[in-house]
Amino acid sequence: MKPPPFDYVAAATLDEVLEALADTSLEARPLAGGQSLVPMLNFRLAAPERLVDLNGIDELSRIEETEDGGLLLGAMTRHSALECDPRIARRAPLLAEAAPFIAHPQIRSRGTVGGSVAHADPAAELPAVLLTLGARVRIARRSRNGESGSRVERTLDLGDFFLGPFFSALEPDELLTAIDVPPSAPGEGTAFDEVARRRGDYALAGVAARVRLDSRGVCDGAAISLVNGGSTPCLMKEAAQTLVGEKPTPEAIEAAAAACAETSEPAADMHASEAYRRHLIRVLTARVVSHAADRART
Amino acid sequence: MSRAGGTWVGARVPRNEDARLLTGRAQFVEDVEPPGALHVAFVRSDLPVGRLRGLDVESARAHPGVHAVFTADDLGPLLRPGAVLVPPPPLDGLVFHARTALPLVRDRIRHQGEALAMIVAESRYVAEDAAQLVEADIAPLDPVVDLGRALDDDAPRIHDDLPSNLAAHVRQTKGNYAAARARADLVLERRLSYDRGIGGAIENRAVVAEWDARADRLEVWDTTQAPIPVRNVVAAALGLSESQVRFIAPFVGGGFGPKIMFYAEEILVPWASIQLGRPVKWVEDRYENFFATTQERGQLHEAEIAVTREGRILGVRDIFIHDSGAYDPYGLTIPINTQCTLLGPYRVPNYESEFRVAFTNKPIVTPVRGAGRQHGVFIMERLLDLAARGLGLDPVEIRRRNVIGSDEFPYNHEIMYQDFAPLRYDSGSYEATLEEAVRLVAHETFPRERERTQADGRAVGVGVVNYVEGTGIGPYEGARITVEPGGTVRLATGVGTQGQGHFTSFAQIVADAIGVKPSDVRVVTGDTSDFHWGTGTFASRGAVVAGNAIHAAALSVREKILKQAAEALEVDPDDLELAEGTARVRGAPDLSVDLGALAVNANPLRGAVEPGTEPGLEATSYFGPPYGTTANGTHALVVAVDPETAMVEILRYIVVHDCGTVINPTIVEGQIHGGVAAGIGNAFYEELVFDEFGGTSNASFMDYLLPTSTDVPPIETAHLETPSTLNPLGTKGVGEGGAIPVAAAFAQAVEDALADIAPGLEVLDIPCSPGRLFELLRKLREASTQAGETA
């Protein structure tokens, strides 16, 4: 359980990172919190030739409350900041609610938001939560031959970012630099819950939900995402849509939960059968949507 | 019955070893780094079953930093099967085929992780890089994975020279079960299973060896539970005398059974040090530990109980298959433990028990905490629960009607135990622990509470089960106690220590005997240069066998002190007392002499001594019990079950137990807490998942779920003390009792919680993971729906 040899680059600036990633003749990987990458190295499941350490770059760990009422999270924002930073609780309470479910305190103090999203693990909490919140990712790379300027940046809707299990829209020379979380609307409530074997384990299934109610108490917007509900982190649009135009009665919520379970594509593994996961998705969706609706009412 | 009873035995003495352990100053094998040490990585087979056709190690040998690559071809006379550590007891009709592994694979791979080559390099990193360069040409063979089919006629054979995969067959009976069955009011039969797990010590195995060519001596640091027997095996294998080889088992981060085994690495690493003339170090990593270290036991049972309508047991019949893995180096200890412990604290007049041990293509099974006892307890307690349900009796009531009474000891179960002696209970408190546990869990009022499903939608249930634990088996241990000139006391014993608190509990025994404080007793365990007779730390025997050897040695030293002091003070020895590190005249404490001064007197530098005088205030004693002493107890727990998610939380856990004389309640409670945690792991969390080829799918702590601090509830304990009649201290073992009955209690409590929601639920397979519980509930629902439709 020792990693194979690799080059190590301790980058001091974002430009140094992008330069180190730009040489695609070497297989390079950014090193953020290392909570997934380092175990993969030790198991020799990954053998990059170069690690580009992001931990020395202050600008990647900024947290800003944006003027529109949203949040900007630098890629190196630690999970523990989501859990503890009052700006998060103010602007995106769903993130603060979900963060304690991510592994253990030791891991949360190292693991990063950008690392978790870039890893594109369907079993991780943050991709589902950020999808529910309608987040966007900021991506940067060094200009390639013939491009003007030194740096090229783009933003992407998170829904377009996840392409497969552990597979995202990031190119090898690109770095996920930040995540934009849009402001929450009035009348909106959010909730998260999951079922895990032990506290801190990957969830057997988890659900994040956002419900917006109008002044009459009718749902006029909803989003539901699943943890371990398919091969990629994904929004359950059909199921969420069944709530829109309805009051969140137990029957409406149960219908949405059933739709969510039906349209989900959970995988079987040693910890849970497909049927058990689907069942948990239904149970959890009902609980979480109900909770979010309660919060929307208050 | 004499009891040590004194100032220190029985007291909550803080642990002597904690300062070193908690400040990171305790020496573990991993900490041993001799100058110039080389590091080992083993190339292990990923394929569980196959024929090794070729092994190309040339690239690995040529890799920079690699000093040697050894394969089976390089081992010469070392290439022979390992020893059978524990021969089976002499039983009528016994069938036993001993098959043990070669240190490195020559041609046949029988389980995942068997070592193909040993790489010795400048660092572990380089060694692992080189390991990846080894190319093994392996022809896959058909695997035997499913225990239930391992003994089928058409199962692939794991050992070609045997006619089948049968490793052993044992049948033991008592009375006449068939006749008992014929007159029973209720007979219930069930298939039950209890699956594998790992020991899961925090510290994996490690060996550091240094051959000193000038001194002609080999020094080996090893994480073993049995330093003396391992030293003797290694010396013999390497052609050295036992006195040339020093084994040191320093602080070891958990034993739990697998470290009692003898492993090939314990020969190969010292051998490599001799070959290369350099110190050599190997530290097992967590991944290897899942294959290279032995595991817990999987068993499939077909069991039957015959009872009267009053719930009295007429007889039990149990036929089971025990999974030994690819080899059987530890004999039949585990299945015999299962067979014997099934009888538990109950009167079972008729018993028919038969087991077959099967070879499978899985890692080797040897004792892990409980060592098969939990399987027996699970079968018996489940049968009692089902019988109670069938008769409309309370589960506690059926137990009350069958436990052996306190006036029935010694109680003879009339079958043979693992220590080659008949299964006899010396003493016990079976009614008392049951009633105390029932009181503590408020069992009488519990059913009303259950009717109120909790506000959060979860259902609560209670479980109460009994167990016995055969402990403190022979053959023997020894101890040497020396009063040193400074007045401190040195105690050396052969057993190793893996966190049991030996440095304190052993010191307490000495302290009471010779009037010193436990902190004045310096304990040395597990160093063959300090003490080289004994067998090791296993089978919950340290406090019993080593403890009583220490007690005996301490009494001998006491006599020497009194004799010396009587001469020095010119008084009768009977007028003396030993206290506060002195010998003093009773009633006149000013007339005293320090033990240190007596120690100096006892080792004169000039002058003459009386013929036959032994120098020093020192004594060596040995203790061997006639047979094992039996501890007992009752566990009670309260669970909350979420019927929608099938998740179970343990709300309360109560252990009322009796391990005879308690030397140190804090240490005993620590043993119980750890044992219960292991039992909770077995019951609900831990499961080794094998693929169709016998490969382990979850060889990491990410997917192999050990219970953590958040999964283990606070544990309430109550100690009853019925001294053993088999040793002067009255001690019984407590190392495994915490783990043994947990699954049985858990199953009963889950069924109780769901009695209204899922009547008819039977938890018969362990581990009972939430996924498995979900399936049970789903099948029950489907069955009741179908029944509704047909009705």
Tab-separated table of C-alpha atoms in Angstrom, chain A:
chain	number	residue	atom	x	y	z
A	1	MET	CA	0.000	0.000	0.000
A	2	LYS	CA	2.712	2.412	-1.042
A	3	PRO	CA	2.164	4.638	-4.077
A	4	PRO	CA	4.222	4.199	-7.213
A	5	PRO	CA	6.770	6.951	-7.916
A	6	PHE	CA	5.456	10.325	-9.116
A	7	ASP	CA	6.678	13.876	-9.652
A	8	TYR	CA	5.368	16.367	-7.150
A	9	VAL	CA	4.769	20.023	-8.000
A	10	ALA	CA	3.906	22.352	-5.139
A	11	ALA	CA	2.217	25.131	-7.077
A	12	ALA	CA	2.137	28.614	-5.553
A	13	THR	CA	-0.215	30.252	-8.017
A	14	LEU	CA	-3.094	29.231	-10.225
A	15	ASP	CA	-0.953	29.950	-13.281
A	16	GLU	CA	1.661	27.500	-12.061
A	17	VAL	CA	-1.025	24.866	-11.691
A	18	LEU	CA	-2.360	25.447	-15.167
A	19	GLU	CA	1.141	25.366	-16.578
A	20	ALA	CA	1.877	22.083	-14.870
A	21	LEU	CA	-1.379	20.620	-16.180
A	22	ALA	CA	-0.804	22.008	-19.688
A	23	ASP	CA	1.948	19.533	-20.470
A	24	THR	CA	-0.351	16.677	-21.375
A	25	SER	CA	2.518	14.433	-22.413
A	26	LEU	CA	2.709	13.627	-18.703
A	27	GLU	CA	-0.339	12.256	-16.922
A	28	ALA	CA	-0.870	14.872	-14.243
A	29	ARG	CA	-3.491	15.073	-11.507
A	30	PRO	CA	-4.278	18.005	-9.253
A	31	LEU	CA	-3.940	17.152	-5.575
A	32	ALA	CA	-6.615	18.896	-3.529
A	33	GLY	CA	-7.573	17.306	-0.211
A	34	GLY	CA	-6.258	13.942	-1.328
A	35	GLN	CA	-9.015	12.020	0.435
A	36	SER	CA	-9.859	9.956	-2.643
A	37	LEU	CA	-6.716	10.336	-4.717
A	38	VAL	CA	-4.179	9.297	-2.078
A	39	PRO	CA	-5.928	6.021	-1.208
A	40	MET	CA	-6.177	5.314	-4.936
A	41	LEU	CA	-2.435	5.913	-5.239
A	42	ASN	CA	-1.708	3.662	-2.283
A	43	PHE	CA	-3.838	0.893	-3.730
A	44	ARG	CA	-2.034	1.553	-7.028
A	45	LEU	CA	-5.412	2.031	-8.687
A	46	ALA	CA	-4.134	5.355	-10.024
A	47	ALA	CA	-0.570	5.998	-11.128
A	48	PRO	CA	-0.300	9.588	-12.365
A	49	GLU	CA	3.200	10.682	-13.273
A	50	ARG	CA	2.779	14.094	-11.701
A	51	LEU	CA	0.806	15.461	-8.767
A	52	VAL	CA	0.137	19.181	-8.777
A	53	ASP	CA	-0.517	20.264	-5.214
A	54	LEU	CA	-3.168	22.980	-4.896
A	55	ASN	CA	-2.896	23.400	-1.148
A	56	GLY	CA	-0.621	26.427	-1.289
A	57	ILE	CA	-2.942	28.569	-3.409
A	58	ASP	CA	-5.001	30.935	-1.281
A	59	GLU	CA	-7.288	32.192	-4.028
A	60	LEU	CA	-8.703	28.711	-4.498
A	61	SER	CA	-10.037	28.547	-0.980
A	62	ARG	CA	-12.010	31.780	-0.888
A	63	ILE	CA	-15.655	31.813	0.152
A	64	GLU	CA	-17.650	34.868	-0.965
A	65	GLU	CA	-21.204	35.971	-0.461
A	66	THR	CA	-22.015	37.334	-3.907
A	67	GLU	CA	-24.067	40.438	-4.591
A	68	ASP	CA	-26.952	38.484	-6.081
A	69	GLY	CA	-27.406	36.678	-2.778
A	70	GLY	CA	-25.553	33.530	-3.809
A	71	LEU	CA	-22.209	32.058	-2.884
A	72	LEU	CA	-18.879	31.604	-4.539
A	73	LEU	CA	-16.946	28.621	-3.223
A	74	GLY	CA	-13.309	28.276	-4.176
A	75	ALA	CA	-12.436	24.768	-5.262
A	76	MET	CA	-10.268	24.275	-2.169
A	77	THR	CA	-13.084	25.072	0.265
A	78	ARG	CA	-12.892	22.328	2.871
A	79	HIS	CA	-15.928	20.270	3.818
A	80	SER	CA	-15.391	21.448	7.372
A	81	ALA	CA	-15.959	25.036	6.188
A	82	LEU	CA	-19.312	24.028	4.724
A	83	GLU	CA	-20.148	22.607	8.102
A	84	CYS	CA	-18.983	25.537	10.227
A	85	ASP	CA	-18.781	28.767	8.213
A	86	PRO	CA	-21.733	31.058	9.041
A	87	ARG	CA	-21.796	32.396	5.479
A	88	ILE	CA	-22.668	28.910	4.244
A	89	ALA	CA	-25.416	28.444	6.809
A	90	ARG	CA	-26.833	31.835	5.801
A	91	ARG	CA	-26.714	31.500	2.050
A	92	ALA	CA	-26.948	27.749	1.428
A	93	PRO	CA	-28.182	25.921	4.516
A	94	LEU	CA	-28.531	22.716	2.511
A	95	LEU	CA	-24.746	22.571	2.195
A	96	ALA	CA	-24.325	23.036	5.927
A	97	GLU	CA	-26.948	20.372	6.592
A	98	ALA	CA	-25.356	17.828	4.285
A	99	ALA	CA	-21.711	18.441	5.194
A	100	PRO	CA	-21.742	16.466	8.477
A	101	PHE	CA	-22.770	13.389	6.488
A	102	ILE	CA	-19.516	13.511	4.515
A	103	ALA	CA	-17.192	10.922	6.030
A	104	HIS	CA	-15.557	11.859	9.348
A	105	PRO	CA	-14.195	15.081	10.877
A	106	GLN	CA	-10.621	14.218	9.914
A	107	ILE	CA	-11.623	13.736	6.304
A	108	ARG	CA	-13.806	16.830	6.280
A	109	SER	CA	-10.934	18.968	7.476
A	110	ARG	CA	-8.875	17.904	4.441
A	111	GLY	CA	-11.405	17.080	1.740
A	112	THR	CA	-12.473	19.851	-0.619
A	113	VAL	CA	-15.583	20.866	-2.488
A	114	GLY	CA	-13.756	21.078	-5.799
A	115	GLY	CA	-12.105	17.726	-5.282
A	116	SER	CA	-15.400	16.060	-4.502
A	117	VAL	CA	-17.139	17.544	-7.547
A	118	ALA	CA	-14.233	16.836	-9.906
A	119	HIS	CA	-14.061	13.249	-8.666
A	120	ALA	CA	-17.645	12.822	-9.957
A	121	ASP	CA	-18.456	10.009	-7.570
A	122	PRO	CA	-22.166	9.144	-7.677
A	123	ALA	CA	-21.881	8.031	-4.041
A	124	ALA	CA	-20.705	11.427	-2.804
A	125	GLU	CA	-22.991	13.887	-1.078
A	126	LEU	CA	-21.797	17.195	-2.514
A	127	PRO	CA	-22.504	16.578	-6.197
A	128	ALA	CA	-26.124	15.758	-5.370
A	129	VAL	CA	-26.508	18.709	-3.048
A	130	LEU	CA	-24.955	21.174	-5.495
A	131	LEU	CA	-27.108	19.841	-8.324
A	132	THR	CA	-30.170	20.445	-6.195
A	133	LEU	CA	-29.043	24.002	-5.631
A	134	GLY	CA	-28.507	24.600	-9.347
A	135	ALA	CA	-24.793	25.272	-8.990
A	136	ARG	CA	-22.378	26.065	-11.801
A	137	VAL	CA	-18.683	25.240	-11.998
A	138	ARG	CA	-15.859	27.520	-13.112
A	139	ILE	CA	-13.106	25.859	-15.083
A	140	ALA	CA	-9.736	27.254	-16.184
A	141	ARG	CA	-6.823	26.096	-18.318
A	142	ARG	CA	-3.776	27.588	-19.925
A	143	SER	CA	-4.259	28.772	-23.437
A	144	ARG	CA	-3.470	26.153	-26.000
A	145	ASN	CA	-1.461	26.844	-29.168
A	146	GLY	CA	-3.002	29.675	-31.183
A	147	GLU	CA	-5.379	30.838	-28.469
A	148	SER	CA	-5.103	34.426	-27.338
A	149	GLY	CA	-4.350	35.390	-23.751
A	150	SER	CA	-2.622	33.227	-21.201
A	151	ARG	CA	-5.652	31.618	-19.650
A	152	VAL	CA	-9.000	30.305	-20.913
A	153	GLU	CA	-11.934	30.101	-18.563
A	154	ARG	CA	-15.399	28.639	-18.943
A	155	THR	CA	-18.373	27.959	-16.771
A	156	LEU	CA	-20.667	24.987	-16.945
A	157	ASP	CA	-23.979	24.088	-15.457
A	158	LEU	CA	-23.295	21.293	-12.973
A	159	GLY	CA	-25.989	19.257	-14.676
A	160	ASP	CA	-23.770	19.175	-17.775
A	161	PHE	CA	-20.601	18.453	-15.839
A	162	PHE	CA	-21.132	14.850	-14.770
A	163	LEU	CA	-20.751	12.510	-17.728
A	164	GLY	CA	-20.367	9.132	-16.047
A	165	PRO	CA	-19.134	7.442	-12.908
A	166	PHE	CA	-15.881	9.200	-11.958
A	167	PHE	CA	-16.033	10.931	-15.329
A	168	SER	CA	-16.648	14.637	-15.845
A	169	ALA	CA	-16.437	17.274	-18.557
A	170	LEU	CA	-12.992	18.362	-17.344
A	171	GLU	CA	-10.240	18.101	-19.950
A	172	PRO	CA	-6.826	16.832	-18.760
A	173	ASP	CA	-5.374	20.363	-18.857
A	174	GLU	CA	-8.325	21.933	-17.057
A	175	LEU	CA	-8.811	22.733	-13.401
A	176	LEU	CA	-12.098	23.222	-11.598
A	177	THR	CA	-11.461	26.532	-9.814
A	178	ALA	CA	-14.720	27.486	-8.147
A	179	ILE	CA	-18.394	26.750	-7.761
A	180	ASP	CA	-21.207	29.304	-7.994
A	181	VAL	CA	-24.242	28.621	-5.883
A	182	PRO	CA	-27.243	30.696	-6.943
A	183	PRO	CA	-29.305	32.542	-4.358
A	184	SER	CA	-32.252	30.818	-2.787
A	185	ALA	CA	-35.708	32.126	-3.672
A	186	PRO	CA	-38.279	33.302	-1.163
A	187	GLY	CA	-40.587	30.503	-0.043
A	188	GLU	CA	-37.936	27.893	-0.564
A	189	GLY	CA	-37.014	25.061	1.763
A	190	THR	CA	-34.288	22.494	1.452
A	191	ALA	CA	-33.423	19.242	3.195
A	192	PHE	CA	-30.997	16.368	3.057
A	193	ASP	CA	-30.920	12.900	4.515
A	194	GLU	CA	-29.200	9.647	3.834
A	195	VAL	CA	-28.971	6.079	5.084
A	196	ALA	CA	-25.463	4.806	5.668
A	197	ARG	CA	-24.280	1.639	7.343
A	198	ARG	CA	-22.101	3.513	9.807
A	199	ARG	CA	-21.867	7.194	10.546
A	200	GLY	CA	-19.531	8.571	7.902
A	201	ASP	CA	-19.817	5.727	5.398
A	202	TYR	CA	-20.812	6.294	1.826
A	203	ALA	CA	-24.579	6.344	1.828
A	204	LEU	CA	-26.566	3.319	0.728
A	205	ALA	CA	-28.810	6.066	-0.622
A	206	GLY	CA	-29.240	9.741	0.021
A	207	VAL	CA	-31.605	12.458	-1.114
A	208	ALA	CA	-31.297	16.231	-1.393
A	209	ALA	CA	-34.425	18.254	-2.104
A	210	ARG	CA	-35.430	21.861	-2.696
A	211	VAL	CA	-39.079	22.862	-2.640
A	212	ARG	CA	-40.497	26.335	-3.310
A	213	LEU	CA	-44.037	27.177	-2.294
A	214	ASP	CA	-46.044	30.152	-3.462
A	215	SER	CA	-48.170	32.266	-1.177
A	216	ARG	CA	-51.029	29.753	-1.436
A	217	GLY	CA	-48.773	26.917	-0.364
A	218	VAL	CA	-48.630	25.439	-3.854
A	219	CYS	CA	-45.309	24.158	-5.074
A	220	ASP	CA	-43.981	26.258	-7.907
A	221	GLY	CA	-40.504	24.787	-8.119
A	222	ALA	CA	-38.755	21.656	-6.925
A	223	ALA	CA	-35.489	19.848	-7.351
A	224	ILE	CA	-34.460	16.418	-6.108
A	225	SER	CA	-31.084	14.746	-6.469
A	226	LEU	CA	-29.884	11.372	-5.327
A	227	VAL	CA	-26.767	10.057	-3.720
A	228	ASN	CA	-26.038	6.600	-5.105
A	229	GLY	CA	-29.173	6.705	-7.201
A	230	GLY	CA	-27.472	6.011	-10.507
A	231	SER	CA	-24.185	5.883	-12.337
A	232	THR	CA	-23.737	9.654	-12.125
A	233	PRO	CA	-24.868	12.340	-9.740
A	234	CYS	CA	-28.133	13.452	-11.327
A	235	LEU	CA	-31.267	15.524	-10.868
A	236	MET	CA	-34.538	13.611	-10.738
A	237	LYS	CA	-36.417	16.083	-12.916
A	238	GLU	CA	-39.510	14.003	-13.645
A	239	ALA	CA	-40.099	13.188	-10.026
A	240	ALA	CA	-39.588	16.805	-8.964
A	241	GLN	CA	-41.955	17.987	-11.685
A	242	THR	CA	-44.808	15.913	-10.239
A	243	LEU	CA	-44.762	18.233	-7.232
A	244	VAL	CA	-45.082	21.448	-9.200
A	245	GLY	CA	-48.610	22.825	-9.132
A	246	GLU	CA	-49.503	20.640	-6.184
A	247	LYS	CA	-49.742	21.294	-2.524
A	248	PRO	CA	-47.173	19.116	-0.757
A	249	THR	CA	-49.695	16.740	0.733
A	250	PRO	CA	-48.567	13.311	1.939
A	251	GLU	CA	-50.134	11.846	-1.195
A	252	ALA	CA	-48.317	14.253	-3.525
A	253	ILE	CA	-45.057	13.644	-1.725
A	254	GLU	CA	-45.538	9.891	-1.808
A	255	ALA	CA	-46.225	10.115	-5.543
A	256	ALA	CA	-43.028	12.069	-6.079
A	257	ALA	CA	-41.109	9.595	-3.948
A	258	ALA	CA	-42.491	6.694	-5.930
A	259	ALA	CA	-41.603	8.434	-9.200
A	260	CYS	CA	-38.141	9.112	-7.897
A	261	ALA	CA	-37.621	5.490	-6.930
A	262	GLU	CA	-38.998	4.301	-10.249
A	263	THR	CA	-36.866	6.543	-12.438
A	264	SER	CA	-33.698	6.099	-10.412
A	265	GLU	CA	-31.074	3.658	-11.595
A	266	PRO	CA	-29.332	2.482	-8.441
A	267	ALA	CA	-26.653	-0.144	-8.742
A	268	ALA	CA	-26.410	-3.269	-6.624
A	269	ASP	CA	-23.240	-3.747	-4.639
A	270	MET	CA	-22.081	-5.655	-1.596
A	271	HIS	CA	-23.784	-3.214	0.741
A	272	ALA	CA	-27.234	-3.073	-0.806
A	273	SER	CA	-29.248	-4.758	-3.512
A	274	GLU	CA	-30.845	-2.679	-6.229
A	275	ALA	CA	-34.266	-3.331	-4.716
A	276	TYR	CA	-33.140	-2.205	-1.278
A	277	ARG	CA	-31.586	0.959	-2.682
A	278	ARG	CA	-34.714	1.770	-4.667
A	279	HIS	CA	-36.791	1.207	-1.555
A	280	LEU	CA	-34.527	3.502	0.467
A	281	ILE	CA	-34.743	6.150	-2.244
A	282	ARG	CA	-38.507	6.091	-1.967
A	283	VAL	CA	-38.500	6.248	1.830
A	284	LEU	CA	-35.868	8.962	1.967
A	285	THR	CA	-37.398	11.051	-0.822
A	286	ALA	CA	-40.697	11.132	1.017
A	287	ARG	CA	-39.020	12.132	4.258
A	288	VAL	CA	-36.716	14.711	2.716
A	289	VAL	CA	-39.310	16.374	0.458
A	290	SER	CA	-41.705	16.542	3.363
A	291	HIS	CA	-39.040	18.150	5.481
A	292	ALA	CA	-38.115	20.643	2.756
A	293	ALA	CA	-41.780	21.552	2.296
A	294	ASP	CA	-42.163	22.112	6.025
A	295	ARG	CA	-39.226	24.457	5.920
A	296	ALA	CA	-40.639	26.258	2.873
A	297	ARG	CA	-43.830	26.959	4.815
A	298	THR	CA	-42.041	28.646	7.702
